[in-house]
XYZ file of C-alpha atoms in Angstrom:
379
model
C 19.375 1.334 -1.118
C 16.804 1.536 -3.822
C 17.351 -0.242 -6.922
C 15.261 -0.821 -10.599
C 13.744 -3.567 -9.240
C 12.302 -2.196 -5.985
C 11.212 1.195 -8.220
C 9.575 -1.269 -11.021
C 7.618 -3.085 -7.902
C 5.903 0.136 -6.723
C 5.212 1.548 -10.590
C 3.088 -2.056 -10.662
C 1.308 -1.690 -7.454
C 0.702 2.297 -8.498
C -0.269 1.108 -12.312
C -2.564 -2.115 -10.191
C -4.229 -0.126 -8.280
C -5.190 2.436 -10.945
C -6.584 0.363 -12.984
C -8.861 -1.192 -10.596
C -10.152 2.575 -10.038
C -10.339 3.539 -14.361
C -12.643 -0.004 -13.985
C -14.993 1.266 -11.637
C -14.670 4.793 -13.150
C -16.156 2.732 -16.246
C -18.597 1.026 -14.458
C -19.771 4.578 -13.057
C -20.119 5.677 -17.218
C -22.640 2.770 -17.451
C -24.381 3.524 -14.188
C -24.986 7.277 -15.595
C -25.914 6.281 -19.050
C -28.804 3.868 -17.068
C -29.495 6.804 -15.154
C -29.970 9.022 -17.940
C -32.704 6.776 -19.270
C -34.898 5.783 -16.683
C -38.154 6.513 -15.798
C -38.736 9.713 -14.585
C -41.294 8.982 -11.447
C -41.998 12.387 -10.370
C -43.299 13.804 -14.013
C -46.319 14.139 -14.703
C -46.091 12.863 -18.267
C -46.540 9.395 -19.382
C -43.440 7.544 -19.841
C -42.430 5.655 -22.855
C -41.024 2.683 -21.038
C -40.117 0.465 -23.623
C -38.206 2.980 -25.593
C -36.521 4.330 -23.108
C -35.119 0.681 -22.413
C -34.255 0.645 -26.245
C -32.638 3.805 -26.081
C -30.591 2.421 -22.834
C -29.748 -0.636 -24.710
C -28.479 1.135 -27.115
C -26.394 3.783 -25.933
C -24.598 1.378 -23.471
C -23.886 -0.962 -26.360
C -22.144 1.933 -28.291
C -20.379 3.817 -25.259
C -18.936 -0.149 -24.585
C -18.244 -0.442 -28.371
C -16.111 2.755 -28.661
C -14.439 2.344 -25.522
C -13.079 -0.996 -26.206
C -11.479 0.263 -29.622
C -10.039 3.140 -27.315
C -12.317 6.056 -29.160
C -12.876 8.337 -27.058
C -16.423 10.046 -28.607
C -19.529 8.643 -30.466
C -21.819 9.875 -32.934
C -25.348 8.493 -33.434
C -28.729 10.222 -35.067
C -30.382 10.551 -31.098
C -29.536 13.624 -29.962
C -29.670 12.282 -26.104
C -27.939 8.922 -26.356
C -24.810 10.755 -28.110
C -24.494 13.560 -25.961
C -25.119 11.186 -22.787
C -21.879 9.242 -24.069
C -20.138 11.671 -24.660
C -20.954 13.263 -21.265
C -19.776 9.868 -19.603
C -16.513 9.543 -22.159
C -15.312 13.154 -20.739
C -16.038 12.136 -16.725
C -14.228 9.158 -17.453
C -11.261 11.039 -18.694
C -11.222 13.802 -16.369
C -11.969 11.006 -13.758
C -8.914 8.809 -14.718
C -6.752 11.819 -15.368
C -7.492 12.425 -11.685
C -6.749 9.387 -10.260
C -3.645 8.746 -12.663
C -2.295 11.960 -10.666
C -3.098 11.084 -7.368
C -1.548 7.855 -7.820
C 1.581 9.453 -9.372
C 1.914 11.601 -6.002
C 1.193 8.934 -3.505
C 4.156 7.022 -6.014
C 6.739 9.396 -5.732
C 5.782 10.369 -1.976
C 6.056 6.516 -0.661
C 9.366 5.933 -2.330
C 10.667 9.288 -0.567
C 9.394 7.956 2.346
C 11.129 4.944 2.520
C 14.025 6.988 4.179
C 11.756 7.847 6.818
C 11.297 4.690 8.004
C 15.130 4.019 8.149
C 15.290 7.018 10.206
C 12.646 5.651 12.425
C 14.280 2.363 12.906
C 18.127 3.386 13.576
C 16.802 5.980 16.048
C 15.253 3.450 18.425
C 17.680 2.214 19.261
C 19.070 5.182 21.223
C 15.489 5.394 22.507
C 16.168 2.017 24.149
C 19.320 2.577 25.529
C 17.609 6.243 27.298
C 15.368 3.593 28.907
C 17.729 1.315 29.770
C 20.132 4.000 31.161
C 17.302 5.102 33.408
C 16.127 1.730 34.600
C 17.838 0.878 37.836
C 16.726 -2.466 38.790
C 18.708 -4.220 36.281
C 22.196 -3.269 34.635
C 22.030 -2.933 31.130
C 25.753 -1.980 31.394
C 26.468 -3.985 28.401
C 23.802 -2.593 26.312
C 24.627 0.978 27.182
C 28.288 1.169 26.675
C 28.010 -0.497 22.981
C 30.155 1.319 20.465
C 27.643 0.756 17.817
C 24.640 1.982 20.409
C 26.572 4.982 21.256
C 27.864 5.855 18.012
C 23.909 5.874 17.154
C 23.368 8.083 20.152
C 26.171 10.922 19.228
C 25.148 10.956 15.403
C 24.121 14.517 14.497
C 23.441 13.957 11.058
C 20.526 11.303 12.891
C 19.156 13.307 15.420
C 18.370 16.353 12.998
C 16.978 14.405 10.352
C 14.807 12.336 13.311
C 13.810 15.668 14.234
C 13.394 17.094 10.848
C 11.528 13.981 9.331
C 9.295 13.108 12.961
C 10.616 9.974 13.053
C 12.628 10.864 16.803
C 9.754 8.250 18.824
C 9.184 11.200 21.390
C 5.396 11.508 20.232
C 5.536 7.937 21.457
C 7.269 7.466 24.557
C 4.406 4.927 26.127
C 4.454 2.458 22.922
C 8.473 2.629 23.186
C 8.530 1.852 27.163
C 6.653 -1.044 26.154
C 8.275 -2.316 23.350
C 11.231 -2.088 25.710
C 9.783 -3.548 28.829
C 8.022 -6.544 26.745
C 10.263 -6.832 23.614
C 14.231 -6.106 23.967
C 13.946 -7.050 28.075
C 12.356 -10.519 26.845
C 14.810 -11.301 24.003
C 17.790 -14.148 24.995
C 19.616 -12.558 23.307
C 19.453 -9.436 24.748
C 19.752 -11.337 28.201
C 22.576 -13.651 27.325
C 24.673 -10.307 25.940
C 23.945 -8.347 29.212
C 25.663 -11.001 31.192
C 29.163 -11.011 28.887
C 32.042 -10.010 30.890
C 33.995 -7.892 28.524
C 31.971 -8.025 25.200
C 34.541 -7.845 22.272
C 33.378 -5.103 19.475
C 32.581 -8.563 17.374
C 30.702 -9.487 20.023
C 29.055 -5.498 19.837
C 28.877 -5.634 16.448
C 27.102 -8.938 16.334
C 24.223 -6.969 18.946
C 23.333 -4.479 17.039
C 22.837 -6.649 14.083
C 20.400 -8.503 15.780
C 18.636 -5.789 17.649
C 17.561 -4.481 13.868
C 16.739 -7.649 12.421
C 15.789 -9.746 14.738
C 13.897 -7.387 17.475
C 12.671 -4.323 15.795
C 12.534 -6.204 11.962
C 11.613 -9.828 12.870
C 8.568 -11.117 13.951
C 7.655 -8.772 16.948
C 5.239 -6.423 17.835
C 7.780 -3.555 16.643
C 7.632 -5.035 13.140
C 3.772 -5.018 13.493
C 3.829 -1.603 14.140
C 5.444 -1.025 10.940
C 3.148 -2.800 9.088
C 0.577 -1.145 10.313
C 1.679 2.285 9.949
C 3.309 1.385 6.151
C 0.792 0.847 3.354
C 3.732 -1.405 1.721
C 5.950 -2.041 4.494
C 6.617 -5.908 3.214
C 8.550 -4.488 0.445
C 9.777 -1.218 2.202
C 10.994 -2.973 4.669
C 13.511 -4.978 2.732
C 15.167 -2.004 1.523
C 15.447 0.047 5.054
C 17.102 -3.396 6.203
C 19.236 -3.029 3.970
C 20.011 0.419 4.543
C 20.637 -0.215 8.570
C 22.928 -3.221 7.336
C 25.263 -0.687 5.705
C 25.374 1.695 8.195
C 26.226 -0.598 10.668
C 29.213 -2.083 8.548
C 29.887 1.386 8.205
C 31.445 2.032 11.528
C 35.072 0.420 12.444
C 34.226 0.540 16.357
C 36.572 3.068 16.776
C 36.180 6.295 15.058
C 32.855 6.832 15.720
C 32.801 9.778 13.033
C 32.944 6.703 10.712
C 29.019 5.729 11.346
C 27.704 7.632 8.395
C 23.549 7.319 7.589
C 23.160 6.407 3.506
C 21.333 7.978 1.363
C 18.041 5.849 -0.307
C 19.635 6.380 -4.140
C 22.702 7.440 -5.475
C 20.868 9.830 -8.031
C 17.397 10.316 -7.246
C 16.210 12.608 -9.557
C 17.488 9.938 -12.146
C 15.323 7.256 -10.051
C 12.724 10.062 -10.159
C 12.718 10.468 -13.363
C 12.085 6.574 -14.526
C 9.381 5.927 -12.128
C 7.396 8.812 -13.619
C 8.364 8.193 -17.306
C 7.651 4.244 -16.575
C 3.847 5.189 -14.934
C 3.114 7.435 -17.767
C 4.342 5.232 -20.440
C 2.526 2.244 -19.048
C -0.683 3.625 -17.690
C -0.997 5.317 -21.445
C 0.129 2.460 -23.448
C -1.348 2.588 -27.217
C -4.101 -0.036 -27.974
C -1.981 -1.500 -31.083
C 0.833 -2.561 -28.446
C -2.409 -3.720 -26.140
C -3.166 -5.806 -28.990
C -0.190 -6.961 -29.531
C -0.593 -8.753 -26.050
C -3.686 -9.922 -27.241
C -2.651 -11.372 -30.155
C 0.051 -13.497 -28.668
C -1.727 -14.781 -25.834
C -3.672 -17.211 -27.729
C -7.694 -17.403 -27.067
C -7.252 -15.029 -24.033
C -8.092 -11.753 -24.558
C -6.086 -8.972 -22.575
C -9.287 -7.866 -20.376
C -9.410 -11.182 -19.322
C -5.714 -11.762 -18.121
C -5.030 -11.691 -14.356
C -4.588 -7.953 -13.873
C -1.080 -8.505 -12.503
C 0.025 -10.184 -15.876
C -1.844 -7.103 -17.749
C 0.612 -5.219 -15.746
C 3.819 -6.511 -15.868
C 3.113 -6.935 -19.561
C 2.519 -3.289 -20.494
C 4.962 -1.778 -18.029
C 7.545 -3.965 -20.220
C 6.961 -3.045 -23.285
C 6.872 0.708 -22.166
C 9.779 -0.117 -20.965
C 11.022 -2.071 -24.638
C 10.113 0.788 -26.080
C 10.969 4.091 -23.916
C 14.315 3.419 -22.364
C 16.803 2.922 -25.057
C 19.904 2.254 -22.386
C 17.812 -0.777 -20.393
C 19.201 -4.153 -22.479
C 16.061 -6.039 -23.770
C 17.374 -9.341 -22.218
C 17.806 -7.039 -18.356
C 13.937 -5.911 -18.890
C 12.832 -8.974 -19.820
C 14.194 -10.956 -16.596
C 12.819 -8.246 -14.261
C 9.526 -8.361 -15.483
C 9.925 -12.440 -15.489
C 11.225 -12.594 -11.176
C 7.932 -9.838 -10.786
C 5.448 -12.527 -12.204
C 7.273 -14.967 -10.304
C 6.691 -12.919 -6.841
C 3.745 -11.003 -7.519
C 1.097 -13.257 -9.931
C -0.009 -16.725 -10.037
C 2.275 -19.547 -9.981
C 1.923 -20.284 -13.891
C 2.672 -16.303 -14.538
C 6.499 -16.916 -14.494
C 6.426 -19.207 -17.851
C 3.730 -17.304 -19.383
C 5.345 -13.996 -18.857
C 8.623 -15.455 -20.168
C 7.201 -16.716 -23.342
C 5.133 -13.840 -24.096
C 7.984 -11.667 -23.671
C 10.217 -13.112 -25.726
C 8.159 -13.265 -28.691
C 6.263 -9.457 -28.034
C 10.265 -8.114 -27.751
C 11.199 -10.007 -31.220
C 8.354 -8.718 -32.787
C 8.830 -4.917 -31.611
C 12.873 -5.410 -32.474
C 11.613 -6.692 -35.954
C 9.010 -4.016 -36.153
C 12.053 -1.354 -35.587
C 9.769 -0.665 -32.670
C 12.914 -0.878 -29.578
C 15.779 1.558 -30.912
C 18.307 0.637 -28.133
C 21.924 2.689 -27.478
C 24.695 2.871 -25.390
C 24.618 0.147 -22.364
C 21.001 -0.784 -24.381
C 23.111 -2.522 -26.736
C 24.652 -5.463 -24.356
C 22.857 -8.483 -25.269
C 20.250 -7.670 -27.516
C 20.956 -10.076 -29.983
């Protein structure tokens, strides 16, 4: 099931990812205003080289000057060099604005997907067991008659939402008779289960387990598949594991009514709702909280931090600042263990340092209002 800290992990790749685009959006502003004064070869006038470089010089210097103080216009006595960028200040925002969109989408679109994919992997196995029903060389008795493989097999609620979603494997029958044939036919396990006598529903139980983790989510060509298919699948995956996990524990081996599918939030318009506020807040943090990041971080200036650390540094202060019921101490730790898995080794220490100074400044400032539940520990 989803939690903060899986929603917080795909706002960073969303937020990483547009900022590498807003960088070459900039680089594209420069590009034009080079553009705008060169040469023209196919006039017929004589061209002022040397003041066109000047004027090239110059308007780059003072579209880089007002950008980095986050104005977003210039002035300047040259009719051409201010309305050039100006011209490249409004592509750049309608640019960004663009991709901060797109981004937003894709954000909200990969998260829904996630349940997708759980889909996907419960319902092979009763795509296995249709293969292994039909195959009549060998007996797959065992695997057939498993409570937890039929339960899978007679869930409604699974076949119309592998049906409704596309996630039933029909499309793929070939790829599936192989994975069977060279995967789950292969596995020991598989082979040592086939030959118990009278498997005990432990025993059953114990199967199924392993036929998720092991042979369609360890290291097999199933799992490849996945990762293939997924554009984040390393982190997606962990969550549909632990998704299947519950649904198996979900069923007694007896009523098989019990085996219910789980829903990927308990509220997700809630979830909804703080991814988007989170992106927003982050990808349009003000430049005196950017300097505030500066200004703590010693000779390093924030454009040349790792971009992760950038990252995880202004989505928690949006996050300081926008969600009054998160505890200070809870955001701080979460943004700490994403350093630790996402940036360089050193980012762990320097994100925890930085933190607790930027938060202690902001409380002092009367910057974080916290309430309710936002109260616990903010001492």
């Amino acid at each position: 099931m989803l939690n903060r800290r899986s929603l917080r992990i795909k706002v960073m790749q969303s937020l990483f990812a547009l900022q590498q685009c807003k960088d070459a959006n900039y680089e594209l502003c420069l590009d034009k205003i080079s553009e705008a004064f060169a040469p023209d070869l196919n006039s017929m006038e004589v061209q002022d080289k040397a003041a066109l470089t000047l004027q090239k010089k110059t308007a780059s210097k003072l579209f880089e000057k007002a950008f980095k103080k986050g104005e977003t216009s210039v002035d300047h006595d040259d009719p051409k060099i201010k309305k050039i960028c100006n011209e490249c200040f409004l592509f750049y925002a309608k640019q960004s604005k663009k991709d901060s969109d797109f981004f937003l989408k894709n954000l909200i679109s990969e998260v829904e997907k996630i349940y997708d994919h759980y889909i996907a992997v419960l319902s092979l196995l009763p795509a296995f067991a249709e293969l292994a029903e039909a195959d009549k060389k060998v007996s797959h008795k065992n695997f057939v008659n498993n409570v937890w493989i039929k339960a899978l097999r007679n869930q409604e609620a699974l076949k119309k939402d592998a049906l409704k979603l596309g996630r039933h494997w029909q499309d793929k029958a070939d790829r599936v008779k192989g994975w069977f044939r060279d995967v789950v036919r292969q596995d020991n396990e598989y082979l040592n289960y086939l030959d118990k006598k009278s498997p005990t529903l432990d025993d059953q139980k114990k199967f199924a387990n392993h036929l998720f983790k092991k042979v369609i989510l360890g290291k097999t060509v199933i799992n490849e598949f996945f990762e293939e298919e997924v554009l984040r699948w390393a982190e997606d995956k962990e969550i549909v594991k632990g998704l299947v996990e519950k649904t198996v524990k979900s069923f007694d081996g007896e009523d098989q009514n019990t085996l219910t599918l789980h829903t990927l939030s308990v509220n997700w318009e809630e979830d909804k709702e703080f991814i988007e506020k989170l992106y927003h807040k982050a990808s349009n943090l003000d430049e005196k909280y950017k300097e505030l990041i500066a200004n703590n971080t010693r000779n390093w200036e924030v454009d040349r931090l790792p971009l992760t650390d950038r990252m995880i540094l202004e989505m928690a202060i949006a996050e300081l600042l926008e969600f009054p019921s998160i505890p200070v101490k809870v955001t701080i730790n979460e943004y700490i263990e994403l350093s630790k898995n996402y940036s360089t080794p050193k980012s762990r220490q320097f994100i925890n340092g930085i933190l607790d100074v930027i938060a202690k400044e902001l409380k002092d400032k009367g910057d974080v209002k916290k309430s309710g539940r936002g109260l616990m520990d903010n001492k």
